[in-house]
PDB file of C-alpha atoms in Angstrom:
ATOM      1  CA  MET T   5      95.329 230.491 115.819  1.00 46.00           C
ATOM      2  CA  SER T   6      99.090 230.841 115.566  1.00 45.00           C
ATOM      3  CA  GLY T   7     100.136 233.616 113.204  1.00 55.00           C
ATOM      4  CA  GLN T   8     102.273 231.535 110.871  1.00 70.00           C
ATOM      5  CA  SER T   9     103.222 232.499 107.349  1.00 84.00           C
ATOM      6  CA  LEU T  10     101.136 231.231 104.468  1.00 92.00           C
ATOM      7  CA  LEU T  11     102.289 228.291 102.405  1.00 95.00           C
ATOM      8  CA  VAL T  12     104.186 228.801  99.147  1.00 96.00           C
ATOM      9  CA  PRO T  13     105.116 226.177  96.540  1.00 96.00           C
ATOM     10  CA  GLY T  14     108.382 224.323  97.108  1.00 97.00           C
ATOM     11  CA  GLU T  15     110.656 222.442  94.726  1.00 97.00           C
ATOM     12  CA  LEU T  16     109.648 219.052  93.333  1.00 98.00           C
ATOM     13  CA  SER T  17     111.976 216.068  93.480  1.00 98.00           C
ATOM     14  CA  PRO T  18     112.226 213.728  90.463  1.00 98.00           C
ATOM     15  CA  ILE T  19     109.268 211.399  89.882  1.00 97.00           C
ATOM     16  CA  ARG T  20     109.721 208.185  91.847  1.00 98.00           C
ATOM     17  CA  SER T  21     109.901 204.903  89.975  1.00 98.00           C
ATOM     18  CA  VAL T  22     107.588 201.929  90.460  1.00 98.00           C
ATOM     19  CA  PRO T  23     108.891 198.367  89.897  1.00 98.00           C
ATOM     20  CA  GLY T  24     107.912 197.060  86.487  1.00 97.00           C
ATOM     21  CA  ASN T  25     106.168 193.993  87.885  1.00 97.00           C
ATOM     22  CA  ILE T  26     103.536 196.122  89.666  1.00 98.00           C
ATOM     23  CA  ARG T  27     100.312 196.499  87.711  1.00 98.00           C
ATOM     24  CA  ARG T  28      99.485 200.066  86.672  1.00 98.00           C
ATOM     25  CA  PRO T  29      96.017 201.615  86.552  1.00 98.00           C
ATOM     26  CA  GLU T  30      94.850 202.177  82.982  1.00 98.00           C
ATOM     27  CA  TYR T  31      95.193 205.955  83.233  1.00 98.00           C
ATOM     28  CA  VAL T  32      98.960 206.028  83.824  1.00 98.00           C
ATOM     29  CA  GLY T  33     100.632 207.771  80.910  1.00 96.00           C
ATOM     30  CA  LYS T  34      97.326 209.209  79.676  1.00 97.00           C
ATOM     31  CA  PRO T  35      95.897 212.713  80.147  1.00 97.00           C
ATOM     32  CA  ALA T  36      92.754 211.355  81.843  1.00 97.00           C
ATOM     33  CA  PRO T  37      91.219 208.061  82.947  1.00 97.00           C
ATOM     34  CA  ALA T  38      88.727 206.192  80.820  1.00 96.00           C
ATOM     35  CA  PRO T  39      85.129 206.897  81.938  1.00 96.00           C
ATOM     36  CA  TYR T  40      83.765 204.259  84.309  1.00 97.00           C
ATOM     37  CA  THR T  41      80.747 202.450  82.873  1.00 96.00           C
ATOM     38  CA  GLY T  42      80.375 199.634  85.396  1.00 96.00           C
ATOM     39  CA  PRO T  43      77.999 199.271  88.352  1.00 96.00           C
ATOM     40  CA  GLU T  44      78.260 201.097  91.687  1.00 96.00           C
ATOM     41  CA  VAL T  45      77.297 197.853  93.461  1.00 98.00           C
ATOM     42  CA  GLN T  46      80.336 195.562  93.566  1.00 98.00           C
ATOM     43  CA  THR T  47      80.720 191.794  93.756  1.00 98.00           C
ATOM     44  CA  PRO T  48      81.961 190.176  96.985  1.00 98.00           C
ATOM     45  CA  GLU T  49      85.235 189.399  95.189  1.00 98.00           C
ATOM     46  CA  THR T  50      85.765 193.042  94.233  1.00 98.00           C
ATOM     47  CA  ILE T  51      84.949 194.182  97.764  1.00 98.00           C
ATOM     48  CA  GLU T  52      87.531 191.816  99.256  1.00 98.00           C
ATOM     49  CA  ALA T  53      90.122 193.010  96.745  1.00 98.00           C
ATOM     50  CA  MET T  54      89.304 196.583  97.792  1.00 98.00           C
ATOM     51  CA  ARG T  55      89.781 195.611 101.429  1.00 98.00           C
ATOM     52  CA  THR T  56      93.311 194.476 100.560  1.00 98.00           C
ATOM     53  CA  ALA T  57      94.015 197.712  98.674  1.00 98.00           C
ATOM     54  CA  GLY T  58      92.497 199.745 101.496  1.00 98.00           C
ATOM     55  CA  ARG T  59      94.594 198.023 104.132  1.00 98.00           C
ATOM     56  CA  ILE T  60      97.795 198.777 102.215  1.00 98.00           C
ATOM     57  CA  ALA T  61      96.762 202.427 101.758  1.00 98.00           C
ATOM     58  CA  ALA T  62      95.971 202.740 105.468  1.00 98.00           C
ATOM     59  CA  ARG T  63      99.280 201.218 106.500  1.00 98.00           C
ATOM     60  CA  ALA T  64     101.228 203.349 104.033  1.00 98.00           C
ATOM     61  CA  MET T  65      99.582 206.436 105.531  1.00 98.00           C
ATOM     62  CA  GLU T  66     100.449 205.245 109.039  1.00 98.00           C
ATOM     63  CA  GLU T  67     104.078 204.675 108.073  1.00 98.00           C
ATOM     64  CA  ALA T  68     104.376 208.162 106.593  1.00 98.00           C
ATOM     65  CA  ALA T  69     102.654 209.671 109.621  1.00 98.00           C
ATOM     66  CA  LYS T  70     105.277 208.139 111.940  1.00 98.00           C
ATOM     67  CA  ILE T  71     107.897 210.576 110.674  1.00 98.00           C
ATOM     68  CA  ILE T  72     105.732 213.712 110.886  1.00 98.00           C
ATOM     69  CA  ALA T  73     107.675 216.257 112.938  1.00 98.00           C
ATOM     70  CA  PRO T  74     108.998 219.797 112.645  1.00 98.00           C
ATOM     71  CA  GLY T  75     111.815 219.855 110.089  1.00 98.00           C
ATOM     72  CA  VAL T  76     110.482 217.007 107.932  1.00 98.00           C
ATOM     73  CA  THR T  77     109.634 217.827 104.303  1.00 98.00           C
ATOM     74  CA  THR T  78     106.417 216.775 102.633  1.00 98.00           C
ATOM     75  CA  ASP T  79     108.575 215.043  99.999  1.00 98.00           C
ATOM     76  CA  GLN T  80     109.977 212.789 102.725  1.00 98.00           C
ATOM     77  CA  LEU T  81     106.412 211.771 103.599  1.00 98.00           C
ATOM     78  CA  ASP T  82     105.824 210.932  99.932  1.00 98.00           C
ATOM     79  CA  LYS T  83     108.954 208.778  99.850  1.00 98.00           C
ATOM     80  CA  VAL T  84     107.851 206.688 102.833  1.00 98.00           C
ATOM     81  CA  ALA T  85     104.336 206.070 101.506  1.00 98.00           C
ATOM     82  CA  HIS T  86     105.619 205.369  97.982  1.00 98.00           C
ATOM     83  CA  GLU T  87     108.122 202.794  99.180  1.00 98.00           C
ATOM     84  CA  TYR T  88     105.596 201.095 101.463  1.00 98.00           C
ATOM     85  CA  MET T  89     103.046 200.665  98.674  1.00 98.00           C
ATOM     86  CA  CYS T  90     105.636 199.424  96.183  1.00 98.00           C
ATOM     87  CA  ASP T  91     107.131 197.021  98.753  1.00 98.00           C
ATOM     88  CA  HIS T  92     103.661 195.519  99.174  1.00 98.00           C
ATOM     89  CA  GLY T  93     102.951 195.145  95.465  1.00 98.00           C
ATOM     90  CA  ALA T  94     100.642 198.152  95.155  1.00 98.00           C
ATOM     91  CA  TYR T  95     100.788 201.080  92.756  1.00 98.00           C
ATOM     92  CA  PRO T  96     100.359 204.575  94.320  1.00 98.00           C
ATOM     93  CA  SER T  97      97.096 205.599  92.648  1.00 98.00           C
ATOM     94  CA  THR T  98      97.796 209.334  92.558  1.00 98.00           C
ATOM     95  CA  LEU T  99     101.110 208.905  90.697  1.00 98.00           C
ATOM     96  CA  GLY T 100     100.324 209.860  87.107  1.00 98.00           C
ATOM     97  CA  TYR T 101      96.602 210.380  87.721  1.00 98.00           C
ATOM     98  CA  ARG T 102      95.755 213.266  85.363  1.00 97.00           C
ATOM     99  CA  GLY T 103      99.446 214.130  85.538  1.00 97.00           C
ATOM    100  CA  PHE T 104      99.751 214.335  89.338  1.00 98.00           C
ATOM    101  CA  PRO T 105     103.490 213.900  90.003  1.00 98.00           C
ATOM    102  CA  LYS T 106     103.579 212.259  93.448  1.00 98.00           C
ATOM    103  CA  SER T 107     102.407 209.187  95.356  1.00 98.00           C
ATOM    104  CA  LEU T 108     100.201 210.902  97.949  1.00 98.00           C
ATOM    105  CA  CYS T 109      98.752 214.335  98.645  1.00 98.00           C
ATOM    106  CA  THR T 110     100.139 216.438 101.497  1.00 98.00           C
ATOM    107  CA  SER T 111      97.834 219.335 102.397  1.00 98.00           C
ATOM    108  CA  VAL T 112      99.270 221.700 105.010  1.00 98.00           C
ATOM    109  CA  ASN T 113      97.329 224.266 107.065  1.00 98.00           C
ATOM    110  CA  GLU T 114      95.197 226.299 104.603  1.00 98.00           C
ATOM    111  CA  VAL T 115      95.438 223.679 101.839  1.00 98.00           C
ATOM    112  CA  ILE T 116      92.023 222.014 101.507  1.00 98.00           C
ATOM    113  CA  CYS T 117      93.191 219.127  99.353  1.00 98.00           C
ATOM    114  CA  HIS T 118      95.537 217.914  96.584  1.00 98.00           C
ATOM    115  CA  GLY T 119      98.721 219.471  97.950  1.00 98.00           C
ATOM    116  CA  ILE T 120     101.776 218.202  96.054  1.00 98.00           C
ATOM    117  CA  PRO T 121     104.663 216.876  98.179  1.00 98.00           C
ATOM    118  CA  ASP T 122     107.785 218.964  97.657  1.00 98.00           C
ATOM    119  CA  SER T 123     110.604 220.661  99.585  1.00 98.00           C
ATOM    120  CA  THR T 124     108.134 222.322 101.994  1.00 98.00           C
ATOM    121  CA  VAL T 125     109.372 221.900 105.563  1.00 98.00           C
ATOM    122  CA  LEU T 126     106.806 221.165 108.261  1.00 98.00           C
ATOM    123  CA  LYS T 127     106.942 223.615 111.159  1.00 98.00           C
ATOM    124  CA  ASP T 128     105.985 223.321 114.799  1.00 98.00           C
ATOM    125  CA  GLY T 129     102.271 224.135 115.064  1.00 98.00           C
ATOM    126  CA  ASP T 130     101.344 223.043 111.522  1.00 98.00           C
ATOM    127  CA  ILE T 131      98.633 220.561 110.639  1.00 98.00           C
ATOM    128  CA  VAL T 132      99.068 218.291 107.626  1.00 98.00           C
ATOM    129  CA  ASN T 133      96.680 215.988 105.802  1.00 98.00           C
ATOM    130  CA  LEU T 134      98.003 212.813 104.174  1.00 98.00           C
ATOM    131  CA  ASP T 135      95.803 211.386 101.406  1.00 98.00           C
ATOM    132  CA  VAL T 136      96.934 207.925 100.264  1.00 98.00           C
ATOM    133  CA  THR T 137      95.360 205.627  97.674  1.00 98.00           C
ATOM    134  CA  ALA T 138      96.699 202.191  96.712  1.00 98.00           C
ATOM    135  CA  TYR T 139      95.938 200.192  93.564  1.00 98.00           C
ATOM    136  CA  ILE T 140      96.345 196.421  93.680  1.00 98.00           C
ATOM    137  CA  GLY T 141      94.308 193.509  92.391  1.00 98.00           C
ATOM    138  CA  GLY T 142      92.680 195.809  89.838  1.00 98.00           C
ATOM    139  CA  VAL T 143      91.006 198.041  92.460  1.00 98.00           C
ATOM    140  CA  HIS T 144      91.713 201.124  94.591  1.00 98.00           C
ATOM    141  CA  GLY T 145      91.568 201.826  98.332  1.00 98.00           C
ATOM    142  CA  ASP T 146      91.559 205.509  99.355  1.00 98.00           C
ATOM    143  CA  ASN T 147      91.976 207.139 102.783  1.00 98.00           C
ATOM    144  CA  ASN T 148      93.264 210.284 104.422  1.00 98.00           C
ATOM    145  CA  ALA T 149      93.781 211.831 107.835  1.00 98.00           C
ATOM    146  CA  THR T 150      94.990 215.117 109.298  1.00 98.00           C
ATOM    147  CA  TYR T 151      97.905 215.101 111.727  1.00 98.00           C
ATOM    148  CA  LEU T 152      99.325 217.589 114.224  1.00 98.00           C
ATOM    149  CA  VAL T 153     102.926 218.758 113.840  1.00 98.00           C
ATOM    150  CA  GLY T 154     104.512 219.427 117.226  1.00 97.00           C
ATOM    151  CA  ASP T 155     102.680 221.818 119.546  1.00 97.00           C
ATOM    152  CA  VAL T 156      99.454 222.852 117.782  1.00 98.00           C
ATOM    153  CA  ASP T 157      97.114 225.619 118.974  1.00 98.00           C
ATOM    154  CA  GLU T 158      93.772 224.686 120.512  1.00 98.00           C
ATOM    155  CA  GLU T 159      91.641 226.061 117.678  1.00 98.00           C
ATOM    156  CA  SER T 160      93.446 223.922 115.092  1.00 98.00           C
ATOM    157  CA  ARG T 161      93.481 220.866 117.348  1.00 98.00           C
ATOM    158  CA  LEU T 162      89.732 221.073 117.860  1.00 98.00           C
ATOM    159  CA  LEU T 163      89.174 221.510 114.113  1.00 98.00           C
ATOM    160  CA  VAL T 164      91.089 218.286 113.465  1.00 98.00           C
ATOM    161  CA  GLU T 165      89.295 216.393 116.235  1.00 98.00           C
ATOM    162  CA  ARG T 166      85.846 217.541 115.102  1.00 98.00           C
ATOM    163  CA  THR T 167      86.528 216.809 111.444  1.00 98.00           C
ATOM    164  CA  ARG T 168      87.405 213.240 112.409  1.00 98.00           C
ATOM    165  CA  GLU T 169      84.176 213.064 114.393  1.00 98.00           C
ATOM    166  CA  SER T 170      82.157 214.366 111.438  1.00 98.00           C
ATOM    167  CA  LEU T 171      83.453 211.443 109.356  1.00 98.00           C
ATOM    168  CA  ASN T 172      82.570 208.972 112.097  1.00 98.00           C
ATOM    169  CA  ARG T 173      79.047 210.377 112.336  1.00 98.00           C
ATOM    170  CA  ALA T 174      78.609 210.274 108.568  1.00 98.00           C
ATOM    171  CA  ILE T 175      79.674 206.629 108.402  1.00 98.00           C
ATOM    172  CA  LYS T 176      77.118 205.765 111.092  1.00 98.00           C
ATOM    173  CA  ALA T 177      74.416 207.417 108.970  1.00 98.00           C
ATOM    174  CA  VAL T 178      75.017 205.050 106.036  1.00 98.00           C
ATOM    175  CA  ARG T 179      72.100 202.634 105.571  1.00 98.00           C
ATOM    176  CA  PRO T 180      70.723 200.830 102.535  1.00 98.00           C
ATOM    177  CA  GLY T 181      67.542 202.548 101.365  1.00 98.00           C
ATOM    178  CA  ARG T 182      68.669 206.010 102.434  1.00 98.00           C
ATOM    179  CA  GLN T 183      69.606 208.722  99.963  1.00 98.00           C
ATOM    180  CA  ILE T 184      73.236 209.798  99.663  1.00 98.00           C
ATOM    181  CA  ASN T 185      72.350 213.297 100.893  1.00 97.00           C
ATOM    182  CA  VAL T 186      71.881 212.008 104.454  1.00 98.00           C
ATOM    183  CA  ILE T 187      75.693 211.796 104.612  1.00 98.00           C
ATOM    184  CA  GLY T 188      76.164 215.490 103.877  1.00 98.00           C
ATOM    185  CA  ARG T 189      73.254 216.435 106.106  1.00 98.00           C
ATOM    186  CA  VAL T 190      74.919 214.806 109.106  1.00 98.00           C
ATOM    187  CA  ILE T 191      78.309 216.398 108.392  1.00 98.00           C
ATOM    188  CA  GLU T 192      76.923 219.869 107.723  1.00 98.00           C
ATOM    189  CA  SER T 193      74.667 219.930 110.797  1.00 98.00           C
ATOM    190  CA  TYR T 194      77.576 218.874 113.032  1.00 98.00           C
ATOM    191  CA  ALA T 195      80.003 221.396 111.504  1.00 98.00           C
ATOM    192  CA  LYS T 196      77.513 224.245 111.911  1.00 97.00           C
ATOM    193  CA  ARG T 197      77.536 223.716 115.677  1.00 98.00           C
ATOM    194  CA  PHE T 198      81.083 225.103 115.693  1.00 98.00           C
ATOM    195  CA  GLY T 199      80.745 227.684 112.936  1.00 98.00           C
ATOM    196  CA  TYR T 200      82.932 225.699 110.529  1.00 98.00           C
ATOM    197  CA  GLY T 201      82.735 225.963 106.773  1.00 98.00           C
ATOM    198  CA  VAL T 202      81.983 222.787 104.824  1.00 98.00           C
ATOM    199  CA  VAL T 203      83.785 222.526 101.483  1.00 98.00           C
ATOM    200  CA  ARG T 204      81.254 221.969  98.693  1.00 97.00           C
ATOM    201  CA  ASP T 205      83.221 221.712  95.458  1.00 96.00           C
ATOM    202  CA  PHE T 206      85.374 218.730  96.447  1.00 97.00           C
ATOM    203  CA  THR T 207      83.498 215.622  97.470  1.00 98.00           C
ATOM    204  CA  GLY T 208      83.587 211.949  98.253  1.00 98.00           C
ATOM    205  CA  HIS T 209      83.267 209.621  95.289  1.00 98.00           C
ATOM    206  CA  GLY T 210      82.473 206.177  94.057  1.00 98.00           C
ATOM    207  CA  ILE T 211      85.543 203.955  93.948  1.00 98.00           C
ATOM    208  CA  ASN T 212      86.217 200.390  92.760  1.00 98.00           C
ATOM    209  CA  SER T 213      88.261 199.412  89.706  1.00 98.00           C
ATOM    210  CA  SER T 214      87.939 203.126  88.920  1.00 98.00           C
ATOM    211  CA  PHE T 215      89.645 205.717  91.144  1.00 98.00           C
ATOM    212  CA  HIS T 216      86.586 207.995  90.714  1.00 98.00           C
ATOM    213  CA  SER T 217      83.550 206.194  89.317  1.00 97.00           C
ATOM    214  CA  GLY T 218      81.335 209.238  88.769  1.00 94.00           C
ATOM    215  CA  LEU T 219      79.207 208.757  91.903  1.00 97.00           C
ATOM    216  CA  ILE T 220      79.438 211.953  93.983  1.00 97.00           C
ATOM    217  CA  ILE T 221      79.171 212.052  97.789  1.00 98.00           C
ATOM    218  CA  PRO T 222      78.626 215.693  98.899  1.00 98.00           C
ATOM    219  CA  HIS T 223      79.521 216.702 102.450  1.00 98.00           C
ATOM    220  CA  TYR T 224      76.647 219.169 102.678  1.00 97.00           C
ATOM    221  CA  ASP T 225      72.908 218.538 102.361  1.00 95.00           C
ATOM    222  CA  SER T 226      72.601 218.599  98.575  1.00 96.00           C
ATOM    223  CA  PRO T 227      69.106 218.298  97.086  1.00 95.00           C
ATOM    224  CA  HIS T 228      70.687 216.650  94.045  1.00 94.00           C
ATOM    225  CA  ALA T 229      72.269 213.743  95.952  1.00 96.00           C
ATOM    226  CA  THR T 230      69.205 211.530  95.696  1.00 96.00           C
ATOM    227  CA  THR T 231      70.933 208.270  94.747  1.00 97.00           C
ATOM    228  CA  VAL T 232      69.702 205.554  97.088  1.00 98.00           C
ATOM    229  CA  MET T 233      72.362 203.536  98.894  1.00 98.00           C
ATOM    230  CA  GLN T 234      72.336 199.798  98.189  1.00 98.00           C
ATOM    231  CA  PRO T 235      74.260 196.921  99.746  1.00 98.00           C
ATOM    232  CA  GLY T 236      77.530 196.445  97.893  1.00 98.00           C
ATOM    233  CA  MET T 237      77.964 200.104  96.862  1.00 98.00           C
ATOM    234  CA  THR T 238      81.512 201.324  97.452  1.00 98.00           C
ATOM    235  CA  PHE T 239      82.474 204.969  97.910  1.00 98.00           C
ATOM    236  CA  THR T 240      84.507 207.385  99.985  1.00 98.00           C
ATOM    237  CA  ILE T 241      83.344 209.871 102.588  1.00 98.00           C
ATOM    238  CA  GLU T 242      85.947 212.614 103.121  1.00 98.00           C
ATOM    239  CA  PRO T 243      84.631 215.762 104.840  1.00 98.00           C
ATOM    240  CA  MET T 244      86.719 218.933 104.558  1.00 98.00           C
ATOM    241  CA  LEU T 245      85.922 221.464 107.285  1.00 98.00           C
ATOM    242  CA  THR T 246      87.358 224.971 107.540  1.00 98.00           C
ATOM    243  CA  LEU T 247      87.783 227.622 110.221  1.00 98.00           C
ATOM    244  CA  GLY T 248      86.273 230.175 107.833  1.00 97.00           C
ATOM    245  CA  THR T 249      84.809 230.163 104.354  1.00 97.00           C
ATOM    246  CA  HIS T 250      84.193 227.106 102.211  1.00 96.00           C
ATOM    247  CA  GLU T 251      85.300 229.071  99.153  1.00 97.00           C
ATOM    248  CA  TYR T 252      88.704 228.368  97.645  1.00 98.00           C
ATOM    249  CA  ASP T 253      91.481 229.428  95.296  1.00 98.00           C
ATOM    250  CA  MET T 254      93.685 227.097  93.253  1.00 97.00           C
ATOM    251  CA  TRP T 255      97.410 227.465  92.781  1.00 98.00           C
ATOM    252  CA  ASP T 256      98.949 227.698  89.335  1.00 96.00           C
ATOM    253  CA  ASP T 257      99.967 224.023  89.583  1.00 97.00           C
ATOM    254  CA  GLY T 258      96.330 223.137  88.841  1.00 97.00           C
ATOM    255  CA  TRP T 259      96.104 220.921  91.927  1.00 98.00           C
ATOM    256  CA  THR T 260      96.696 222.712  95.224  1.00 98.00           C
ATOM    257  CA  VAL T 261      93.397 224.035  96.615  1.00 98.00           C
ATOM    258  CA  VAL T 262      93.563 226.627  99.419  1.00 98.00           C
ATOM    259  CA  THR T 263      90.865 228.354 101.429  1.00 98.00           C
ATOM    260  CA  LYS T 264      90.043 231.771  99.971  1.00 98.00           C
ATOM    261  CA  ASP T 265      90.492 233.411 103.378  1.00 97.00           C
ATOM    262  CA  ARG T 266      93.639 231.292 104.004  1.00 97.00           C
ATOM    263  CA  LYS T 267      92.230 229.962 107.267  1.00 98.00           C
ATOM    264  CA  ARG T 268      93.027 226.404 108.250  1.00 98.00           C
ATOM    265  CA  THR T 269      91.174 223.325 107.112  1.00 98.00           C
ATOM    266  CA  ALA T 270      91.153 219.634 108.020  1.00 98.00           C
ATOM    267  CA  GLN T 271      89.974 216.449 106.311  1.00 98.00           C
ATOM    268  CA  PHE T 272      89.472 212.744 107.075  1.00 98.00           C
ATOM    269  CA  GLU T 273      88.498 209.941 104.700  1.00 98.00           C
ATOM    270  CA  HIS T 274      87.616 206.266 104.539  1.00 98.00           C
ATOM    271  CA  THR T 275      86.586 203.983 101.702  1.00 98.00           C
ATOM    272  CA  LEU T 276      83.549 201.933 102.699  1.00 98.00           C
ATOM    273  CA  VAL T 277      81.003 199.460 101.401  1.00 98.00           C
ATOM    274  CA  VAL T 278      77.292 199.632 102.193  1.00 98.00           C
ATOM    275  CA  THR T 279      76.163 196.491 104.024  1.00 98.00           C
ATOM    276  CA  ASP T 280      72.693 195.132 104.793  1.00 97.00           C
ATOM    277  CA  THR T 281      72.728 197.047 108.105  1.00 96.00           C
ATOM    278  CA  GLY T 282      75.111 199.973 107.647  1.00 97.00           C
ATOM    279  CA  ALA T 283      78.683 200.440 106.453  1.00 98.00           C
ATOM    280  CA  ASP T 284      81.890 198.399 106.552  1.00 98.00           C
ATOM    281  CA  ILE T 285      85.116 200.417 106.421  1.00 98.00           C
ATOM    282  CA  LEU T 286      87.567 199.018 103.867  1.00 98.00           C
ATOM    283  CA  THR T 287      90.524 201.269 104.770  1.00 98.00           C
ATOM    284  CA  LEU T 288      91.479 199.894 108.148  1.00 97.00           C
ATOM    285  CA  PRO T 289      95.125 199.069 108.827  1.00 92.00           C
TER     286      PRO T 289
END
């Protein structure tokens, strides 16, 4: 892997404004969201609303990804995604969630997840994950992907490619009647073929009118993940694979999670609904 310097926090730009006519999630302006007490199985109407939210999130991520290049700041990526969601009547779900100050997460190189967009400049050879969630119609759609910046070394490129494949394999394993832990079993067994670490402490989650419903989707074979999948359940799968350990440190900002050995990590995510025969991805552009 290229011997690049480790990431350090940059400077934050002012919080971006959202037009007043766009509906806010209930947690905006509060220290934490209200606990979700509704069902994990959603109505057809809610699922279609989530498809709309998911499509906007996917397109916002695509628009931000178009400008990824050496010399671009992660704050510029935030600006593009923020403006796309607002222009399409959606609220950026991360903005104000438990105090998060930006409209997407940008996780570069050794950052596992929840990187805050700032003045950090992307360099040739970096990898960067964009995690975008849109709120519209009273529901959320959440997706992320890892992108290559310029000329990336083979080890990092393969990590990104295989992390994407682990998500695809996990989605194919979704079936009504199966326990949630089959998802993590598939991801973990695939990752082990390449000696990758599988992050355990950050997981997929139930999603609907709530950003995080309380349902947990581990990416390793957890004996506790015995919830049985049912048609109409909506959740994310978002494997985080590392070139080394799955252990992590957190920056003083309370958000940015980095690998303890500072080796690189990649992540991919879709929001999906369990169908009668498998899974339907709700975050397609």
